PDB file of N, CA and C in Angstrom:
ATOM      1  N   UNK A   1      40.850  80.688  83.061  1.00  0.00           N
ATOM      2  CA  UNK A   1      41.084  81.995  82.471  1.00  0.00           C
ATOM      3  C   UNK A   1      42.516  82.422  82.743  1.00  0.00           C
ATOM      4  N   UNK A   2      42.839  82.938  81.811  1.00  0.00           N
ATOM      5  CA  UNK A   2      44.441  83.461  82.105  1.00  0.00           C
ATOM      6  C   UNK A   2      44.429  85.111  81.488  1.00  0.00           C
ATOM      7  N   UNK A   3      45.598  85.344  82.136  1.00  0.00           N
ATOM      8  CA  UNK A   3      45.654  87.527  81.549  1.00  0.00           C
ATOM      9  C   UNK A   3      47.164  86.786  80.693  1.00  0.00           C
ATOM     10  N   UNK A   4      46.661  88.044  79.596  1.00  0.00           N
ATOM     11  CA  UNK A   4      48.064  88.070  78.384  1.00  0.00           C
ATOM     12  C   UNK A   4      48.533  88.864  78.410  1.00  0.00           C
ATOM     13  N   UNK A   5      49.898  89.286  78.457  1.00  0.00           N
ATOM     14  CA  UNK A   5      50.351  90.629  78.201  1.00  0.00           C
ATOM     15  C   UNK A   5      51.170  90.075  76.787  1.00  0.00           C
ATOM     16  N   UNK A   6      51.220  90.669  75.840  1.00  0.00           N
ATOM     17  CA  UNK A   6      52.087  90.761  74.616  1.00  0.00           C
ATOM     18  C   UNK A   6      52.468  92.008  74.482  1.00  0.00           C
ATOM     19  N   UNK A   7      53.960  91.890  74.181  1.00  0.00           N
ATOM     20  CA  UNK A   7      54.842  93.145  74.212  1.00  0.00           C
ATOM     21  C   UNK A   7      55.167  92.697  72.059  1.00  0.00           C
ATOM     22  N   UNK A   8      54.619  93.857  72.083  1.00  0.00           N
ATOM     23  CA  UNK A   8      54.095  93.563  70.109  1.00  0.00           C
ATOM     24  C   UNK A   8      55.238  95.234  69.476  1.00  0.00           C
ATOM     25  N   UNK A   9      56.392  95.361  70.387  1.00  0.00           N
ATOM     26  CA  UNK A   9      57.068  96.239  69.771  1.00  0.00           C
ATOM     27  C   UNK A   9      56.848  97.502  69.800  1.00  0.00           C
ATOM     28  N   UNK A  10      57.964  98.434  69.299  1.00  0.00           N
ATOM     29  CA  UNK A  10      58.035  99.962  69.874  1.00  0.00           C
ATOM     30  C   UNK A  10      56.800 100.719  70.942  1.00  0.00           C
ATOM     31  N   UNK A  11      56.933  99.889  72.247  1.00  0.00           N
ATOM     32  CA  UNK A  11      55.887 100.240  73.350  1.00  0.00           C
ATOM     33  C   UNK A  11      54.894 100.084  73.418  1.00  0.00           C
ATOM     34  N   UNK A  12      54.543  98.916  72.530  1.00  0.00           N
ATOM     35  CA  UNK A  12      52.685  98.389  72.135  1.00  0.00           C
ATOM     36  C   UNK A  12      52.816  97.038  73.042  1.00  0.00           C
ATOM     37  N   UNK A  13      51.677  97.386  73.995  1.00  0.00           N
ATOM     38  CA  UNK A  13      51.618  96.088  74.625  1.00  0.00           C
ATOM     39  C   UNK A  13      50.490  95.831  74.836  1.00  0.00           C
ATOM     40  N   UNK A  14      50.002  94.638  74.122  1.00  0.00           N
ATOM     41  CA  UNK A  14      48.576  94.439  74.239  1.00  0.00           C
ATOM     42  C   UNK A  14      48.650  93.491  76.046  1.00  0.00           C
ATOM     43  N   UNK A  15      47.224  93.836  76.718  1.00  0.00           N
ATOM     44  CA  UNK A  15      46.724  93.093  77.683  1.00  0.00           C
ATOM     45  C   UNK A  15      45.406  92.911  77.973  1.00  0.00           C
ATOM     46  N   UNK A  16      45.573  91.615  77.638  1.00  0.00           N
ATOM     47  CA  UNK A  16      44.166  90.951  77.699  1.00  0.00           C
ATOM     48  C   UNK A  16      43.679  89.701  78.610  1.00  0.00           C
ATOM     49  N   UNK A  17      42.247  89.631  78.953  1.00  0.00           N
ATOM     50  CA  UNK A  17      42.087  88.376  79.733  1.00  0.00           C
ATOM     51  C   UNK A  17      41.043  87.428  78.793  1.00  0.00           C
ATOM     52  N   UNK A  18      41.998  86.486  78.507  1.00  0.00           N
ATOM     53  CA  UNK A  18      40.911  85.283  78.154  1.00  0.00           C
ATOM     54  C   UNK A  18      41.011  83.749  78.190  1.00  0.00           C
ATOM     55  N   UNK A  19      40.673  83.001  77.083  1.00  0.00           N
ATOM     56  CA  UNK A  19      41.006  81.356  78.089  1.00  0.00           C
ATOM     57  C   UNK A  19      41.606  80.801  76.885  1.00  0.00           C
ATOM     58  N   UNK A  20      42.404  79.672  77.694  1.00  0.00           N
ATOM     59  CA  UNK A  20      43.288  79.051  76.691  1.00  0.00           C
ATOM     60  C   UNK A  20      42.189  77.738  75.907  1.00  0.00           C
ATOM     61  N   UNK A  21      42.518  78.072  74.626  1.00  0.00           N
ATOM     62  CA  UNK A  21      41.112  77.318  73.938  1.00  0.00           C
ATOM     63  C   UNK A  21      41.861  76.157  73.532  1.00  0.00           C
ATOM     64  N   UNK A  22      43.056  76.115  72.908  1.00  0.00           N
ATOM     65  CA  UNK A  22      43.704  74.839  71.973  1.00  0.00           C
ATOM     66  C   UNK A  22      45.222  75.092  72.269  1.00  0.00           C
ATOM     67  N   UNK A  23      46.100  74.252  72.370  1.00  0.00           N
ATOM     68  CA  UNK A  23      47.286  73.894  72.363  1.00  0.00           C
ATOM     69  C   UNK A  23      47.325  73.184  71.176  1.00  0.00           C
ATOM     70  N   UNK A  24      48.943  73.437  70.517  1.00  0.00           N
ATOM     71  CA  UNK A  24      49.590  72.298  69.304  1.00  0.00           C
ATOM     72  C   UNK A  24      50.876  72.428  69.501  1.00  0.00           C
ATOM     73  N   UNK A  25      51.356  71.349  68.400  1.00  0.00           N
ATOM     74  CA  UNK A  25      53.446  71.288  68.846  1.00  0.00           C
ATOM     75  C   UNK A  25      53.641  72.372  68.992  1.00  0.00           C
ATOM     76  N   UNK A  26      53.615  73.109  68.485  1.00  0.00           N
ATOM     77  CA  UNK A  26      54.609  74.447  68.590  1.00  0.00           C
ATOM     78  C   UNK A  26      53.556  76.009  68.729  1.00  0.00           C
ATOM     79  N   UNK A  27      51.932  76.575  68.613  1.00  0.00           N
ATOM     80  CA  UNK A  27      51.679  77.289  68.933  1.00  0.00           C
ATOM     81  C   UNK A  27      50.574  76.821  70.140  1.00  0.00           C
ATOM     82  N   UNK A  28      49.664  77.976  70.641  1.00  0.00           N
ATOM     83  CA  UNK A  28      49.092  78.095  71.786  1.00  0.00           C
ATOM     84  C   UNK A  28      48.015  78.771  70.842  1.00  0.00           C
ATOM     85  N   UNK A  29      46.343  78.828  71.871  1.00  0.00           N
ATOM     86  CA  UNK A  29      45.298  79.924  71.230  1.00  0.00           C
ATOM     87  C   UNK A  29      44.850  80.160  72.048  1.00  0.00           C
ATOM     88  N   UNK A  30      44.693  81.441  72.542  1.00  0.00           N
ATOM     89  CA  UNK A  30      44.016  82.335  73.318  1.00  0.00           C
ATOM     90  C   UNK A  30      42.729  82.961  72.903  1.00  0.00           C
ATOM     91  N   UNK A  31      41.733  82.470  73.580  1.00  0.00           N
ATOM     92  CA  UNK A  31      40.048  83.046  72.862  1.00  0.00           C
ATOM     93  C   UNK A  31      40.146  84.226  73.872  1.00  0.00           C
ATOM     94  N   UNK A  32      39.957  86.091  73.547  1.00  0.00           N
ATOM     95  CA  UNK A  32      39.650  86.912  74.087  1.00  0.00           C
ATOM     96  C   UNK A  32      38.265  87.167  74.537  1.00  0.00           C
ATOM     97  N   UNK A  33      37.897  87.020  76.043  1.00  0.00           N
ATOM     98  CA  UNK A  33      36.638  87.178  76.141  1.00  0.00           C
ATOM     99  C   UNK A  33      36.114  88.874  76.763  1.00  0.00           C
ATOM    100  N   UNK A  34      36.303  89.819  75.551  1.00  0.00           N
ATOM    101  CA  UNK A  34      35.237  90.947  75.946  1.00  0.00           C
ATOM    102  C   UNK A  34      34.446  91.554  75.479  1.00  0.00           C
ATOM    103  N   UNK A  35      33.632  92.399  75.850  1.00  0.00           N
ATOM    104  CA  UNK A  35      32.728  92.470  74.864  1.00  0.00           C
ATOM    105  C   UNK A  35      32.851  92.964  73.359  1.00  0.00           C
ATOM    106  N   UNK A  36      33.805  94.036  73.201  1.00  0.00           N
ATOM    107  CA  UNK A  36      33.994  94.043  71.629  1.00  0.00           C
ATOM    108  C   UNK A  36      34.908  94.113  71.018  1.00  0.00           C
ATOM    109  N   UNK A  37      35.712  92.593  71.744  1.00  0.00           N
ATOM    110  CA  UNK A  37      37.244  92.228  71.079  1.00  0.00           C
ATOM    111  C   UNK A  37      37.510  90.087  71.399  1.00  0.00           C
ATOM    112  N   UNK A  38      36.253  90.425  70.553  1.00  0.00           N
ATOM    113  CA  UNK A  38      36.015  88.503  70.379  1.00  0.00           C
ATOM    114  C   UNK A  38      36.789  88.260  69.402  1.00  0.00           C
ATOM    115  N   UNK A  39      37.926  87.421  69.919  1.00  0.00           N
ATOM    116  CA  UNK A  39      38.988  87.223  68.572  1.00  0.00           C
ATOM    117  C   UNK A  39      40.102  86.319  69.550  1.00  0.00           C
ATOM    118  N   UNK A  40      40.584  85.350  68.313  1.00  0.00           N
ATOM    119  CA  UNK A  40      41.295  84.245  69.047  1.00  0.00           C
ATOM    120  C   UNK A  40      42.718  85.168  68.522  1.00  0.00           C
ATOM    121  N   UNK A  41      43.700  85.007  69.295  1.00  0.00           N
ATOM    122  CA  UNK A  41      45.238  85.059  69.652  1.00  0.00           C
ATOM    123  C   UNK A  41      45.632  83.881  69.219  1.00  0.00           C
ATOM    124  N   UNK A  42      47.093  83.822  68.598  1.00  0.00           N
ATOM    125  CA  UNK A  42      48.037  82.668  68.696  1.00  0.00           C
ATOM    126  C   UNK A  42      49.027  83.395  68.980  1.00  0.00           C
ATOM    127  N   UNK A  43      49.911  82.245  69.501  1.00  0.00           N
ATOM    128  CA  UNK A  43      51.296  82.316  69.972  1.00  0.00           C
ATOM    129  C   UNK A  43      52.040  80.998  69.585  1.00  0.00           C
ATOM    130  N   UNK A  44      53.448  81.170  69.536  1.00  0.00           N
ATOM    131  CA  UNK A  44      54.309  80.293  69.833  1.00  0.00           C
ATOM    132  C   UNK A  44      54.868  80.457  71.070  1.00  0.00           C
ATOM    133  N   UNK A  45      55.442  79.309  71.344  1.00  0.00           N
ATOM    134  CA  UNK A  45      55.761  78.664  72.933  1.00  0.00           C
ATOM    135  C   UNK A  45      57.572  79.518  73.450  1.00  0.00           C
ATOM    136  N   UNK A  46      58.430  79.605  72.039  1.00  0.00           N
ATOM    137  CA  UNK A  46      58.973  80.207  72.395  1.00  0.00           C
ATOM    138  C   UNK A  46      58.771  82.151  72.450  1.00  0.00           C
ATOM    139  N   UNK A  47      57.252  82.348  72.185  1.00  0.00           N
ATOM    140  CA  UNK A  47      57.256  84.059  72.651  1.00  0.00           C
ATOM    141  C   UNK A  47      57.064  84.180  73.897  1.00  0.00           C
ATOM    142  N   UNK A  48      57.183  82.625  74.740  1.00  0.00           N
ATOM    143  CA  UNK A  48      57.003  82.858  76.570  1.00  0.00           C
ATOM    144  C   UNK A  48      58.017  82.639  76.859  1.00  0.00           C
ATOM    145  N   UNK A  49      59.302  81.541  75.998  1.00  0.00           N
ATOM    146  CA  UNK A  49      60.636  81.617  76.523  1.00  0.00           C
ATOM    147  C   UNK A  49      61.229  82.826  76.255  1.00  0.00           C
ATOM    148  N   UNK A  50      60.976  83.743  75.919  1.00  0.00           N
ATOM    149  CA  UNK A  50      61.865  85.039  75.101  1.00  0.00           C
ATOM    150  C   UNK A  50      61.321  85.929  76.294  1.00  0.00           C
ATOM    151  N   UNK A  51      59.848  85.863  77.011  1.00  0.00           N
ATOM    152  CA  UNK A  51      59.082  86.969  77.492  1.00  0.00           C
ATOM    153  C   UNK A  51      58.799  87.379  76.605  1.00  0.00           C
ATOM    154  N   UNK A  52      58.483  87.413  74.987  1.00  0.00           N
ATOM    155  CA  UNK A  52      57.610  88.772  73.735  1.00  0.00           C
ATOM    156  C   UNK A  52      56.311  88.210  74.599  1.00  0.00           C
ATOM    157  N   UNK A  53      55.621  87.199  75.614  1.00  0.00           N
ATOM    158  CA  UNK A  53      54.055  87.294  75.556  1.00  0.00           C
ATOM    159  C   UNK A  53      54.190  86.352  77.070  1.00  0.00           C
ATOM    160  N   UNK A  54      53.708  87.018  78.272  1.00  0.00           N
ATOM    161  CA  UNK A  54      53.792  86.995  79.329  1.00  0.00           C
ATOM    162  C   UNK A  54      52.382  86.093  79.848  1.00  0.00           C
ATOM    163  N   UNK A  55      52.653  85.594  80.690  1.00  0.00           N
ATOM    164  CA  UNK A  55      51.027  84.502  81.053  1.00  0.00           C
ATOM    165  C   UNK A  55      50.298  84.324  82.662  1.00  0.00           C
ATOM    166  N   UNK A  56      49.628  84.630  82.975  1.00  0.00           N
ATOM    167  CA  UNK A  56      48.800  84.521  84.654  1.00  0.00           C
ATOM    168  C   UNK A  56      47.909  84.039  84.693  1.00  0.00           C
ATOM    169  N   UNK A  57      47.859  82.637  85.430  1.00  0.00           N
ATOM    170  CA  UNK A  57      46.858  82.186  85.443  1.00  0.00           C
ATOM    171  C   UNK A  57      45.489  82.680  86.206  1.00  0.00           C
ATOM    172  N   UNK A  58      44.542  83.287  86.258  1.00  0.00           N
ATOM    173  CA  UNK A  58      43.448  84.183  87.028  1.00  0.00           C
ATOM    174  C   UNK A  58      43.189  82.857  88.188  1.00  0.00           C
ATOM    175  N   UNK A  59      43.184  82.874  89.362  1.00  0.00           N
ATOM    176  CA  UNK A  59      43.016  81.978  90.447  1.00  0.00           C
ATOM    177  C   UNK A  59      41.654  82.083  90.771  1.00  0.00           C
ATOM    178  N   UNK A  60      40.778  80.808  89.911  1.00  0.00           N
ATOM    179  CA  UNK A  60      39.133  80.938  90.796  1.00  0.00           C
ATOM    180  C   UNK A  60      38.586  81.483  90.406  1.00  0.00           C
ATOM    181  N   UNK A  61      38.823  82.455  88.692  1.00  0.00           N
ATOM    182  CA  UNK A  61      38.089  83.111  88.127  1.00  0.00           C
ATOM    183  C   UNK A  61      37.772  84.835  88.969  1.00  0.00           C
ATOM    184  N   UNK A  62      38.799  84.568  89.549  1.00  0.00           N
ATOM    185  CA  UNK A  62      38.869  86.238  90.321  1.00  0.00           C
ATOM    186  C   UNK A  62      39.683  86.973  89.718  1.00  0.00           C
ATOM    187  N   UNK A  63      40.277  88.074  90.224  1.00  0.00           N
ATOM    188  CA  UNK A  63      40.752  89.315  89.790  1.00  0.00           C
ATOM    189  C   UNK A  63      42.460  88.988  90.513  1.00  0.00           C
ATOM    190  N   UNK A  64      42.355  87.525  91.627  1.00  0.00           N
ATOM    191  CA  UNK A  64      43.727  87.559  91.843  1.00  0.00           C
ATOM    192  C   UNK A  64      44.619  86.906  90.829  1.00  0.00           C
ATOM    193  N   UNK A  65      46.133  87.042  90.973  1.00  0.00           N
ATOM    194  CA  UNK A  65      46.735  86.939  89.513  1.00  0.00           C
ATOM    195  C   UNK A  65      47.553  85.935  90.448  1.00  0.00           C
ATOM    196  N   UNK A  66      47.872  84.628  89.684  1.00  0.00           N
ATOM    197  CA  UNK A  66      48.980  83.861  89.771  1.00  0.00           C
ATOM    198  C   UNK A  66      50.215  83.433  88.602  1.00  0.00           C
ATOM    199  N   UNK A  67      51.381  84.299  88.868  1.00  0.00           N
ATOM    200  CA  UNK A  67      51.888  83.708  87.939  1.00  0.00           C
ATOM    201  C   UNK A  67      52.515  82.665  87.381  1.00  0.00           C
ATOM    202  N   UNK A  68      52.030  82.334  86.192  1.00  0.00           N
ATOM    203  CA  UNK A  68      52.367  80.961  85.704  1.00  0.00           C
ATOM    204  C   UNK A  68      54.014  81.001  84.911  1.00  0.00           C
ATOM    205  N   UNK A  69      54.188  81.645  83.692  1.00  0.00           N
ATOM    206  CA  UNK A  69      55.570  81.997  83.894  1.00  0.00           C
ATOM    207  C   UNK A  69      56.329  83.313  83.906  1.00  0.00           C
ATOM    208  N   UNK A  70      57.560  82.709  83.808  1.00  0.00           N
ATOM    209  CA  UNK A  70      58.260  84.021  84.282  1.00  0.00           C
ATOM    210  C   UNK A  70      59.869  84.069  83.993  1.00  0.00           C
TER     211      UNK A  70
END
């Protein structure tokens, strides 16, 4: 499980926790797991080199946060 933060412009920042479902060359998919916001995310790889979409890996399925990048 990983937490998302996406910074989606003029002070909208979505944050969400869910799991990384599929990787490809160039995007990522994030399946949101809550209860009434079941919906896959994509990204490209450079919206984590830029920081537009921030990534933590959840350690152990707990509430502690490790970050993955930065």
């Amino acid at each position: 499980k990983i937490r998302l933060r996406a910074h989606r412009g003029r002070r909208k920042t979505l944050e969400k926790i869910g799991v990384l479902e599929n990787t490809y060359p160039s995007i990522f998919v994030v399946r949101i797991d809550e209860p009434n916001y079941n919906q896959r995310l994509s990204f490209s790889y450079a919206d984590v080199l830029t920081e537009t979409v921030e990534l933590a890996l959840l350690k152990d399925g707990s509430a502690k946060l490790m970050p993955v990048a930065k």
